[in-house]
Coordinates of C-alpha atoms in Angstrom, one line a residue:
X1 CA 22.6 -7.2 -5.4
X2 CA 18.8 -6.0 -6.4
X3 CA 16.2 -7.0 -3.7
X4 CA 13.7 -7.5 -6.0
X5 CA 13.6 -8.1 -10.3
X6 CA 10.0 -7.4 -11.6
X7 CA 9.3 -9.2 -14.7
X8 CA 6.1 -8.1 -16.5
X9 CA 4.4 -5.9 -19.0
X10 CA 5.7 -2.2 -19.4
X11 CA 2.7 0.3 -20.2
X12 CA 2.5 4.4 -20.6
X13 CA -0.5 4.8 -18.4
X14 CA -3.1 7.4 -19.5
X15 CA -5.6 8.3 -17.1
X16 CA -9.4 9.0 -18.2
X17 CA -12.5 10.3 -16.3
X18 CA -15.5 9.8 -17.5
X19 CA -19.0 10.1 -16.4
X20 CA -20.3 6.5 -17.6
X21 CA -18.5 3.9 -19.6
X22 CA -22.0 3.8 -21.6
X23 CA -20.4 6.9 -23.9
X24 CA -18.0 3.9 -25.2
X25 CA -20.8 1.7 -26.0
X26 CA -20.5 2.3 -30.0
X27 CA -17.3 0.8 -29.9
X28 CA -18.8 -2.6 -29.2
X29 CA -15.8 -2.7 -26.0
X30 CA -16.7 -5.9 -24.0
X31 CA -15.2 -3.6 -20.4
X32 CA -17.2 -2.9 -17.1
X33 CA -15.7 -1.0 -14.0
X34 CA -13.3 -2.9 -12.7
X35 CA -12.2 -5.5 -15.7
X36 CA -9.7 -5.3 -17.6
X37 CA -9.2 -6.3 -21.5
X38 CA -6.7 -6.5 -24.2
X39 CA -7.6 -3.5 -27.3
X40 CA -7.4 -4.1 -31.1
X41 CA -5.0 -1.8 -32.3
X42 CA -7.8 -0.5 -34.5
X43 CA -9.7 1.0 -31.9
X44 CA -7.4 3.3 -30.2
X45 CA -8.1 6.1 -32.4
X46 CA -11.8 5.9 -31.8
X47 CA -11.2 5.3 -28.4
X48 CA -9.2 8.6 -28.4
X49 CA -11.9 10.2 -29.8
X50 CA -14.8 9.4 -27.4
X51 CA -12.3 9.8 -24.4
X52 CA -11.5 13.3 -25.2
X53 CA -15.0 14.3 -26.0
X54 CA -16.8 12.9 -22.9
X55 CA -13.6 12.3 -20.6
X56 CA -11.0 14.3 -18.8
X57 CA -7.4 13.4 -19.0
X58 CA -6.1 13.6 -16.0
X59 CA -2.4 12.2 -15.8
X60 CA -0.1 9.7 -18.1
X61 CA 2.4 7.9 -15.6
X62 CA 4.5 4.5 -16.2
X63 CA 2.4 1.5 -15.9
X64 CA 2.4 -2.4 -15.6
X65 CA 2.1 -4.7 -12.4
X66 CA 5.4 -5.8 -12.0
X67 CA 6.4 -2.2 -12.5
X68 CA 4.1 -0.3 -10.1
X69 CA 5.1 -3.2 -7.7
X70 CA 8.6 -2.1 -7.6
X71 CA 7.9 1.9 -7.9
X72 CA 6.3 0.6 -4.3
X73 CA 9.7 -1.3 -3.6
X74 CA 11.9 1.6 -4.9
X75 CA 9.4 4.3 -2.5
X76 CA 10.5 1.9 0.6
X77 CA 14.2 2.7 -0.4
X78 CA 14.9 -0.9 -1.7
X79 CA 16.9 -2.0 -4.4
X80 CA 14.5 -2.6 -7.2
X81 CA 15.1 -4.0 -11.3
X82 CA 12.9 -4.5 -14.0
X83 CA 12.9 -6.8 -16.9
X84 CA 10.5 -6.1 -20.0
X85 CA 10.1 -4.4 -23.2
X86 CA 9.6 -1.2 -24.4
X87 CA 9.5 0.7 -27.7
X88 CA 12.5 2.0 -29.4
X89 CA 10.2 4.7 -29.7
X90 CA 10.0 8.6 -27.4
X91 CA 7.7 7.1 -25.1
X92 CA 9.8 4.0 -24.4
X93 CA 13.0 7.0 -23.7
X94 CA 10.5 8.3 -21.4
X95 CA 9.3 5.8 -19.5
X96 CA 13.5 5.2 -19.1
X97 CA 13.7 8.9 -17.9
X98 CA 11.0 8.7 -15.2
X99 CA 11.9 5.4 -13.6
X100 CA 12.5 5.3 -9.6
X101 CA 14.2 2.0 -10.6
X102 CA 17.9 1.8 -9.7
X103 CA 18.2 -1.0 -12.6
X104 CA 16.2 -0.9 -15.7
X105 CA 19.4 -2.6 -17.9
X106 CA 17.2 -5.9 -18.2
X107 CA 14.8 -4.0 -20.4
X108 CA 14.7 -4.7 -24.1
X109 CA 14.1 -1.9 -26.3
X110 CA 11.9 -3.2 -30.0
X111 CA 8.6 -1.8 -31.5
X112 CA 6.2 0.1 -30.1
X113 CA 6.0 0.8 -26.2
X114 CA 2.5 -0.8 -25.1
X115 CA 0.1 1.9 -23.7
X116 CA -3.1 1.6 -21.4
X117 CA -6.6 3.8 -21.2
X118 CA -7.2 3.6 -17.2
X119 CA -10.6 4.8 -17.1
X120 CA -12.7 6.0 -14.2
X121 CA -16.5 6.1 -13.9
X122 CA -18.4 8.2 -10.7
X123 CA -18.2 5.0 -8.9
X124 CA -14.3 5.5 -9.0
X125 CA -13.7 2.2 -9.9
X126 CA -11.5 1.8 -13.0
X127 CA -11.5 -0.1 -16.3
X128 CA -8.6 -0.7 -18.1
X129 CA -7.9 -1.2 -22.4
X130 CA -4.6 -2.0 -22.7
X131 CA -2.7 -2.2 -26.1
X132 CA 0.1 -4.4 -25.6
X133 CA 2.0 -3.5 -28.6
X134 CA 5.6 -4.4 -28.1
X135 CA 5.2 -5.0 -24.2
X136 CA 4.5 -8.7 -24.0
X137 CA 7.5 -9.5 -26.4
X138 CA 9.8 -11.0 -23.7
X139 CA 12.2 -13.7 -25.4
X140 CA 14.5 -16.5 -24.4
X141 CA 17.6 -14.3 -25.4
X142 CA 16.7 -11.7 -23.1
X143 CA 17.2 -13.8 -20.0
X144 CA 20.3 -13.0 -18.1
X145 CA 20.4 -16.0 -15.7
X146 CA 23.5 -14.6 -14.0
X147 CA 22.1 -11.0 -12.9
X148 CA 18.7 -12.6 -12.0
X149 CA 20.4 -15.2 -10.0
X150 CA 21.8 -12.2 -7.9
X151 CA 18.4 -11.0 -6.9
X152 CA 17.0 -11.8 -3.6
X153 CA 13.4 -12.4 -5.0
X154 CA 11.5 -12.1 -8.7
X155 CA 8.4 -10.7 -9.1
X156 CA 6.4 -11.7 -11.9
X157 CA 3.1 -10.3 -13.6
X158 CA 1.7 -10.9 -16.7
X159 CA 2.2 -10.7 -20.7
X160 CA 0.0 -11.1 -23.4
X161 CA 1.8 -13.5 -25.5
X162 CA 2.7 -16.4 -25.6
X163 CA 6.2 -16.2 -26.2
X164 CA 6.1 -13.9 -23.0
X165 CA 4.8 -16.7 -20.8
X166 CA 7.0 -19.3 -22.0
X167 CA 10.1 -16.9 -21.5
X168 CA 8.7 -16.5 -17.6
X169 CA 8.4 -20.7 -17.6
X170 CA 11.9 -20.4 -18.3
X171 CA 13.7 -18.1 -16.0
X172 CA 11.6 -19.9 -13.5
X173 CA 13.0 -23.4 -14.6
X174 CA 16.5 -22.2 -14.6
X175 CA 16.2 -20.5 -11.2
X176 CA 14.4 -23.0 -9.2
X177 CA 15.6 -23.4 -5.7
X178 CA 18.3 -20.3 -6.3
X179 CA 16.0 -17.0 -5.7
X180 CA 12.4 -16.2 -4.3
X181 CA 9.4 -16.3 -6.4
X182 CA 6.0 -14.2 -6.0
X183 CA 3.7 -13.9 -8.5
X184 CA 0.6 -11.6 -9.2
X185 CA -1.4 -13.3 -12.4
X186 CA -4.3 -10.9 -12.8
X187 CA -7.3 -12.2 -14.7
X188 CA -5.3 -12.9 -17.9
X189 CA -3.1 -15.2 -16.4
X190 CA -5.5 -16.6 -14.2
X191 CA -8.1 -17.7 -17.0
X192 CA -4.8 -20.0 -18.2
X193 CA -6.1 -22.3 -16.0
X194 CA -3.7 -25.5 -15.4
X195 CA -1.3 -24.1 -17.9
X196 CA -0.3 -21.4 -14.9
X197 CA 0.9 -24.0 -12.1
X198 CA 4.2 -24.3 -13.4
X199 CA 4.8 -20.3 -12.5
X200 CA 2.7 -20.8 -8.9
X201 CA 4.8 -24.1 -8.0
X202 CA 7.3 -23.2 -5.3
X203 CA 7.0 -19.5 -4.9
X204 CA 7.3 -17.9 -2.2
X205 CA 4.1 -15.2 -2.3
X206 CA 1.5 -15.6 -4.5
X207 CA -0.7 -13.0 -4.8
X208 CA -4.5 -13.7 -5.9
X209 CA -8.3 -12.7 -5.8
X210 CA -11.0 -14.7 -4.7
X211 CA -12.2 -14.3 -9.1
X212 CA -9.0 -15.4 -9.9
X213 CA -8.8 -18.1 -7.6
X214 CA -11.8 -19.6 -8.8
X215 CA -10.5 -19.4 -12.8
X216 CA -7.5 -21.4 -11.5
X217 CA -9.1 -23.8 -8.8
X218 CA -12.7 -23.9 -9.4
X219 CA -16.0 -22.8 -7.2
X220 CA -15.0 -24.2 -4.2
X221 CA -13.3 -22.0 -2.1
X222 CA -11.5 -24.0 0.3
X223 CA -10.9 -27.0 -2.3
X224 CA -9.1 -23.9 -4.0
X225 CA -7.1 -22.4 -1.0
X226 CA -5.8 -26.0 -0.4
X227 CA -4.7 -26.4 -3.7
X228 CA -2.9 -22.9 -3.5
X229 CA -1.0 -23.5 -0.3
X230 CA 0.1 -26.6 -1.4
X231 CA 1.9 -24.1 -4.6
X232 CA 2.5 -21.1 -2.6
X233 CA 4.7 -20.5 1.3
X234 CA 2.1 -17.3 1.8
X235 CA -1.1 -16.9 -0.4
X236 CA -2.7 -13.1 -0.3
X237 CA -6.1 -12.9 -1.3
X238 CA -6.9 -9.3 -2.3
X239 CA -10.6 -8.3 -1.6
X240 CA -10.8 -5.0 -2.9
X241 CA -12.9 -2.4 -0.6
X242 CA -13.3 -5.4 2.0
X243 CA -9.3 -5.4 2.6
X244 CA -6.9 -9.1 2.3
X245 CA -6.7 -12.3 3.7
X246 CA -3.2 -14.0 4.4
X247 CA -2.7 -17.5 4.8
X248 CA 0.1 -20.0 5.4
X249 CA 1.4 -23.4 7.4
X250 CA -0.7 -22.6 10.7
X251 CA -2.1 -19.5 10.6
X252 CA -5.1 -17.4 8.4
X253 CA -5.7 -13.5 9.0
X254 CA -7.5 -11.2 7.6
X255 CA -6.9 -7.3 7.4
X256 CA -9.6 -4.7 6.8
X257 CA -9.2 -2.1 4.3
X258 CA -9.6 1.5 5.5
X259 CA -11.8 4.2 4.0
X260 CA -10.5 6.6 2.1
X261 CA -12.2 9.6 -0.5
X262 CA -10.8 7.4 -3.4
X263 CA -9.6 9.8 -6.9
X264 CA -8.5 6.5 -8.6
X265 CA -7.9 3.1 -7.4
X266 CA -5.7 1.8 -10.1
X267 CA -2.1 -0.1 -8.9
X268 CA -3.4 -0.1 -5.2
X269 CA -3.1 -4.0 -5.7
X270 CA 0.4 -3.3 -7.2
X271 CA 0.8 -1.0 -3.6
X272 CA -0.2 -4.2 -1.4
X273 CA 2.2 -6.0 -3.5
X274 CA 5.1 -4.0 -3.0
X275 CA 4.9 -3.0 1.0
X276 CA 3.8 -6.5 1.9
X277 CA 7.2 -7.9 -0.2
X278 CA 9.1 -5.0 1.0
X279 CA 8.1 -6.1 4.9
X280 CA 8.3 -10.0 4.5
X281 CA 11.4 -9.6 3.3
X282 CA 12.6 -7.9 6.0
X283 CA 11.4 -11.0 8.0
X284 CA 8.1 -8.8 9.5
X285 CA 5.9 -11.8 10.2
X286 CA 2.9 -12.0 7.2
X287 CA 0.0 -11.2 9.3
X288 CA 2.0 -7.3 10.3
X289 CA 3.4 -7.2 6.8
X290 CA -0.4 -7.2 5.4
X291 CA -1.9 -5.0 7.5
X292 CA 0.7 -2.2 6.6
X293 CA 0.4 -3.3 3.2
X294 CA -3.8 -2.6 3.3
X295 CA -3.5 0.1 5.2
X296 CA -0.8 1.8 2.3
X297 CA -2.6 0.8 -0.3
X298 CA -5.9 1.8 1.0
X299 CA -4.1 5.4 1.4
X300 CA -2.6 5.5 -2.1
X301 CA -6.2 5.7 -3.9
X302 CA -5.8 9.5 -2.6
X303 CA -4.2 10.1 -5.6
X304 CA -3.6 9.7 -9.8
X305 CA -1.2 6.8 -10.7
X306 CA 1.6 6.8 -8.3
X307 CA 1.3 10.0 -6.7
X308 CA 0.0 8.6 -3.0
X309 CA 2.4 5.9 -3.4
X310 CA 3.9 5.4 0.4
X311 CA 8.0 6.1 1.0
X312 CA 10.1 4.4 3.7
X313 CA 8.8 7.3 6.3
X314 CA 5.2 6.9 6.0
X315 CA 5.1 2.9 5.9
X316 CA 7.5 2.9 8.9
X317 CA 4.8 5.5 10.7
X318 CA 2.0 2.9 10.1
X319 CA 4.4 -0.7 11.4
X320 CA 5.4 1.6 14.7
X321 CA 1.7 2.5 15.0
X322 CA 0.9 -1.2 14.9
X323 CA 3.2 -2.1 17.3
X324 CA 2.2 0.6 19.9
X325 CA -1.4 -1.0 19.6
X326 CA 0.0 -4.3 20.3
X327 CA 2.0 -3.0 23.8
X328 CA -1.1 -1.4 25.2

């Protein structure tokens, strides 16, 4: 039995310093530190180009929400799965290769593996072009009710297309009361509007920022948290620098984010994701389960991609340090 399924887009990640994002400014890229946006296929090469003349490439590591989420899960020893597509191409084999995953038979193999330019400025706060290619390509006949039933809980993160969404509408219809839901919808999802509720409905985390919440729910911020909890068991709000805010029947709490010399910030999100999961589910109230979960990913900007990712040892260290606090 897998703890957790992740069910999202599947990227090669390639990592980019650069001194200012103004040396991409001939290629008309609608990107700022810290957004994200989908590339034309057409301007990879060019974006190549500039990169290598005015960037540094640093590292190129596996990618994707739902992905990094469970490299997270995997680092705290858990049983972890992914479901997605790659390419039938060398990258997809090694994206295979390199998994921490102990089950990656849910992923489809077609087309072109997707690929993403994580870039970061001085400020050490990343953008991100991402060129879905083949990633987003989930379909109906990929589902495999029977081994998703069999997870404890399914983590879900965002696609590109449309056929991709409706394929997550429909592992979440035929699931429905039979496994745990969370859900992360980044900016794409989020600017769905409406057309999201069907995947926040009934899940179990649902994992936000306070941007996102107002794309979903509108300017009013507690008009918007009401609406959430009434989806959502546990709602995480993810502030960035300032840390998270939990909330649930009874209770609010918010957890401060520590500092740290950051190298790149990219997946620390993902890193919240997967410690708080990999606590809750081990029935650590939500309020412990987030601090841990700032404090890791707070600690995992140390390094590129997933190389400050937390294991089972160092997330243990931080939830027995808490606890000491609390006896004094």
């Amino acid at each position: 039995m897998m703890d957790v399924i992740g069910i999202g887009a599947l990227n090669l990640d390639f990592l980019y310093d650069i001194e200012d994002l103004g040396y991409l400014q001939s290629l008309d890229l609608d990107i700022e530190e810290g957004g994200e946006i989908i590339g034309d296929r057409a301007l990879m090469e060019p974006l190549k180009e500039k990169l290598s003349r005015f960037g540094m490439l640093h590292k190129v590591t596996l990618g994707g929400s739902a992905s990094n989420t469970c490299h997270a899960l995997a680092r705290l020893e858990l049983r972890t799965g992914l479901m997605g597509v790659l390419g039938t191409d060398r990258e997809g084999d090694f994206y295979l290769k390199q998994t921490l995953l102990e089950d990656t038979s849910l992923v489809a193999r077609r087309g072109e593996t997707g690929v993403a330019y994580i870039i970061n400025t001085v400020k050490k706060d990343r953008a991100i072009i991402v060129f879905p290619n083949s990633n987003s390509a989930l379909q109906t006949s990929d589902i495999d009710v029977n081994r998703l039933a069999a997870a404890r809980l399914i983590h879900m993160t965002s696609l590109v297309s449309e056929e991709g969404f409706e394929t997550q509408k429909a592992i979440k219809r035929e699931l429905a009361g039979r496994v745990l839901f969370s859900i992360d919808p980044g900016e794409i999802y989020a600017r769905k509007g409406t057309d999201l509720f069907p995947l926040i409905e009934d899940t179990e985390v649902f994992f936000t920022t306070a941007k996102e919440m107002d794309l979903l729910f509108g300017p009013d911020r507690d008009e918007a948290l009401r609406m959430a909890k009434r989806m959502a068991r546990i709602v995480v709000v993810k502030r960035g620098r300032e840390g998270a805010s939990v909330y649930g029947e009874g209770f609010s709490f918010d957890a401060e984010a520590q500092s740290v010399a950051a190298i790149d910030n990219t997946g620390a999100g993902d890193v919240l994701n997967g410690v708080f999961l990999g606590l809750y589910l081990r029935d650590i109230d939500a309020p412990t389960a987030l601090k841990v979960a700032v404090k890791a990913a707070s600690a995992s900007v140390a390094g590129y991609g997933r190389e400050a990712y937390p294991d089972r040892h160092t997330v243990e260290a931080m939830l027995g340090s808490l606890r000491n606090i609390g006896r004094r």
